[in-house]
Tab-separated table of C-alpha atoms in Angstrom:
chain	number	residue	atom	x	y	z
A	1	MET	CA	-35.558	28.652	49.606
A	2	SER	CA	-33.804	25.342	50.160
A	3	LYS	CA	-30.372	24.459	48.868
A	4	PRO	CA	-29.915	21.417	46.639
A	5	SER	CA	-28.852	18.457	48.687
A	6	GLU	CA	-25.320	17.146	48.498
A	7	SER	CA	-26.495	13.868	46.927
A	8	SER	CA	-28.440	15.618	44.149
A	9	ARG	CA	-25.349	17.685	43.280
A	10	GLU	CA	-23.265	14.508	43.147
A	11	THR	CA	-25.899	12.860	40.934
A	12	ASN	CA	-25.875	15.843	38.548
A	13	ASN	CA	-22.056	15.836	38.445
A	14	THR	CA	-22.004	12.088	37.788
A	15	ARG	CA	-24.595	12.423	35.030
A	16	ARG	CA	-22.691	15.317	33.431
A	17	SER	CA	-19.402	13.378	33.615
A	18	THR	CA	-21.013	10.275	32.120
A	19	TRP	CA	-22.447	12.219	29.194
A	20	SER	CA	-19.136	13.983	28.648
A	21	LEU	CA	-17.366	10.626	28.479
A	22	VAL	CA	-19.968	9.221	26.076
A	23	VAL	CA	-19.648	12.260	23.794
A	24	MET	CA	-15.836	12.028	23.882
A	25	ALA	CA	-15.946	8.297	23.081
A	26	VAL	CA	-18.257	8.895	20.104
A	27	ALA	CA	-16.050	11.766	18.895
A	28	MET	CA	-12.896	9.616	19.164
A	29	PHE	CA	-14.574	6.771	17.278
A	30	GLY	CA	-15.687	9.193	14.546
A	31	PHE	CA	-12.198	10.648	14.273
A	32	ALA	CA	-10.623	7.182	14.057
A	33	PHE	CA	-13.167	6.162	11.417
A	34	ALA	CA	-12.395	9.275	9.333
A	35	LEU	CA	-8.616	9.100	9.787
A	36	VAL	CA	-7.834	6.774	6.857
A	37	PRO	CA	-9.895	8.704	4.271
A	38	LEU	CA	-8.453	11.998	5.572
A	39	TYR	CA	-4.929	10.584	5.327
A	40	ASP	CA	-5.602	9.410	1.752
A	41	VAL	CA	-6.848	12.883	0.788
A	42	PHE	CA	-3.815	14.513	2.418
A	43	CYS	CA	-1.436	12.143	0.608
A	44	ASP	CA	-3.181	12.663	-2.733
A	45	ILE	CA	-2.910	16.434	-2.339
A	46	THR	CA	0.738	16.398	-1.284
A	47	GLY	CA	1.829	13.467	-3.467
A	48	ILE	CA	3.751	11.802	-0.640
A	49	ASN	CA	1.843	8.561	-0.205
A	50	GLY	CA	3.891	6.220	-2.411
A	51	LYS	CA	0.751	4.466	-3.629
A	52	THR	CA	0.647	3.383	-7.224
A	53	ALA	CA	-2.519	3.137	-9.292
A	54	ASP	CA	-4.531	-0.018	-8.711
A	55	THR	CA	-5.724	-0.252	-12.324
A	56	PRO	CA	-3.747	-0.982	-15.501
A	57	ALA	CA	-2.167	1.892	-17.410
A	58	VAL	CA	-1.933	2.252	-21.172
A	59	SER	CA	1.509	2.007	-22.796
A	60	SER	CA	3.400	5.246	-23.243
A	61	MET	CA	3.608	6.661	-26.755
A	62	LYS	CA	6.667	8.783	-25.978
A	63	VAL	CA	10.117	7.507	-24.944
A	64	ASP	CA	12.777	9.871	-23.611
A	65	THR	CA	16.001	8.249	-24.874
A	66	HIS	CA	18.100	11.140	-23.520
A	67	ARG	CA	17.338	10.284	-19.907
A	68	GLN	CA	17.836	7.222	-17.724
A	69	VAL	CA	16.089	6.318	-14.489
A	70	THR	CA	17.110	3.519	-12.152
A	71	VAL	CA	14.241	1.365	-10.892
A	72	GLU	CA	14.935	-0.798	-7.850
A	73	PHE	CA	12.723	-3.774	-6.967
A	74	VAL	CA	12.165	-4.930	-3.390
A	75	ALA	CA	9.934	-7.625	-1.879
A	76	TYR	CA	8.747	-8.062	1.690
A	77	ILE	CA	6.694	-10.852	3.191
A	78	ASN	CA	4.246	-10.040	5.959
A	79	PRO	CA	4.903	-12.086	9.137
A	80	GLY	CA	2.946	-15.334	9.124
A	81	MET	CA	2.948	-15.606	5.327
A	82	GLU	CA	4.853	-18.806	4.568
A	83	TRP	CA	5.935	-18.071	1.009
A	84	THR	CA	9.135	-17.045	-0.674
A	85	PHE	CA	8.703	-13.912	-2.763
A	86	GLU	CA	11.406	-11.982	-4.597
A	87	PRO	CA	12.092	-10.073	-7.789
A	88	GLU	CA	14.153	-11.810	-10.450
A	89	VAL	CA	15.904	-8.485	-11.080
A	90	ARG	CA	16.868	-6.158	-8.218
A	91	ARG	CA	17.711	-3.088	-10.300
A	92	MET	CA	17.063	-1.934	-13.851
A	93	VAL	CA	18.015	1.220	-15.761
A	94	VAL	CA	15.212	2.403	-18.063
A	95	HIS	CA	14.393	5.257	-20.396
A	96	PRO	CA	11.214	7.059	-19.305
A	97	GLY	CA	8.312	5.935	-21.473
A	98	GLU	CA	9.980	2.627	-22.378
A	99	THR	CA	7.873	-0.449	-21.543
A	100	GLN	CA	9.718	-3.048	-19.454
A	101	THR	CA	8.835	-6.498	-18.115
A	102	ILE	CA	10.170	-8.244	-15.037
A	103	ASN	CA	8.978	-11.197	-12.965
A	104	TYR	CA	8.680	-11.846	-9.287
A	105	ALA	CA	9.095	-15.439	-8.148
A	106	ALA	CA	6.695	-16.772	-5.528
A	107	ARG	CA	6.488	-20.122	-3.838
A	108	ASN	CA	4.024	-21.485	-1.291
A	109	LEU	CA	6.078	-23.232	1.414
A	110	THR	CA	3.073	-24.680	3.248
A	111	ARG	CA	1.370	-28.040	2.892
A	112	GLN	CA	-1.925	-26.475	1.908
A	113	ALA	CA	-3.279	-24.128	-0.724
A	114	SER	CA	-2.767	-20.479	0.083
A	115	ILE	CA	-3.658	-17.105	-1.419
A	116	GLY	CA	-1.343	-14.102	-1.444
A	117	GLN	CA	-1.950	-10.448	-2.274
A	118	ALA	CA	0.917	-8.071	-3.036
A	119	VAL	CA	0.544	-4.403	-2.136
A	120	PRO	CA	2.911	-1.995	-3.931
A	121	SER	CA	4.464	1.278	-2.890
A	122	VAL	CA	6.990	3.538	-4.592
A	123	THR	CA	9.615	5.776	-3.065
A	124	PRO	CA	10.101	8.618	-3.279
A	125	GLY	CA	6.360	9.080	-2.760
A	126	LEU	CA	6.171	11.807	-5.407
A	127	GLY	CA	7.464	9.283	-7.952
A	128	ALA	CA	4.496	6.951	-7.436
A	129	GLN	CA	2.281	8.945	-9.762
A	130	TYR	CA	4.864	8.503	-12.544
A	131	PHE	CA	5.249	4.739	-12.156
A	132	ASN	CA	2.703	3.093	-14.472
A	133	LYS	CA	1.832	-0.599	-14.360
A	134	ILE	CA	0.368	-1.979	-17.591
A	135	GLU	CA	0.067	-5.472	-16.144
A	136	CYS	CA	0.722	-6.423	-12.537
A	137	PHE	CA	0.210	-9.441	-10.345
A	138	CYS	CA	-0.758	-6.942	-7.628
A	139	PHE	CA	-4.091	-6.298	-9.387
A	140	ASN	CA	-5.283	-9.791	-8.352
A	141	ARG	CA	-4.920	-12.293	-5.558
A	142	GLN	CA	-2.429	-15.071	-6.258
A	143	PRO	CA	-3.567	-18.585	-5.288
A	144	LEU	CA	-0.855	-21.247	-5.016
A	145	GLU	CA	-1.271	-24.900	-4.154
A	146	ALA	CA	0.936	-26.516	-1.496
A	147	GLY	CA	4.573	-26.294	-2.632
A	148	GLU	CA	3.615	-24.609	-5.924
A	149	SER	CA	5.766	-21.894	-7.508
A	150	ALA	CA	4.784	-19.145	-9.932
A	151	GLN	CA	6.342	-16.406	-12.032
A	152	LEU	CA	4.399	-13.208	-11.424
A	153	PRO	CA	4.812	-10.693	-14.270
A	154	LEU	CA	5.033	-6.938	-13.977
A	155	ILE	CA	4.884	-4.813	-17.136
A	156	PHE	CA	5.560	-1.133	-16.450
A	157	TYR	CA	6.977	2.139	-17.641
A	158	VAL	CA	8.144	5.332	-15.982
A	159	ASP	CA	6.252	8.382	-17.229
A	160	PRO	CA	8.504	10.748	-19.241
A	161	GLU	CA	7.060	13.612	-17.159
A	162	LEU	CA	8.932	12.308	-14.079
A	163	PRO	CA	10.587	15.356	-12.459
A	164	GLU	CA	14.242	15.762	-13.479
A	165	ASP	CA	15.454	15.636	-9.868
A	166	ILE	CA	14.160	12.068	-9.430
A	167	ASN	CA	16.690	9.610	-10.851
A	168	THR	CA	15.845	6.499	-8.830
A	169	LEU	CA	12.495	4.899	-8.032
A	170	THR	CA	12.136	1.991	-5.619
A	171	LEU	CA	9.146	-0.290	-6.122
A	172	ALA	CA	8.445	-2.315	-2.986
A	173	TYR	CA	5.824	-5.036	-2.730
A	174	THR	CA	4.627	-6.444	0.573
A	175	LEU	CA	2.991	-9.856	0.273
A	176	TYR	CA	0.035	-10.482	2.590
A	177	ASN	CA	-2.018	-13.565	3.360
A	178	ALA	CA	-5.299	-13.090	1.479
A	179	GLN	CA	-7.073	-16.233	2.708
A	180	PRO	CA	-10.758	-15.467	3.351
A	181	THR	CA	-10.308	-16.586	6.977
A	182	ALA	CA	-6.986	-14.802	7.495
A	183	THR	CA	-6.996	-12.120	10.137
A	184	ALA	CA	-5.637	-8.751	9.111
A	185	GLN	CA	-2.021	-8.315	10.122
A	186	THR	CA	-0.219	-5.027	10.035
A	187	GLN	CA	3.344	-4.069	10.710
């Protein structure tokens, strides 16, 4: 009986290595593709994601006048977005369940029309599920002509069921370029 030749063993090893690399590449792509949905599920289960609802809430029918919660407002602008964007109020003390209104001021600093999209997050992350937006500029894209300014309203309330150990919520918006031709930029 003859032994396999050295070249046929090398060919088999090369073939096996190639297939192993292909399988690993497909597995890594699948894992990367599933990572965002898995992260969202994990954050929803643990309540640590800081995401607020992306649909309007209904006004609260119950106000807890015996408790006060501080709500802080922060604005960030993604690099490359040539706008100014800031809250008109930086901090507000509210009673849970009480409906409040504030505005964010935005201005397009460019010489052409531009579209912005604000993405909210709340810290602590557990508090996000208790921060309810009745009306929010973040539900829609915000088009502004060259040099144009706008007042962007936010109507919200803090759910009275907010855990007692949470006394401060920070609502942060990051403003992104939402032009149809804009490339996605992340920090």
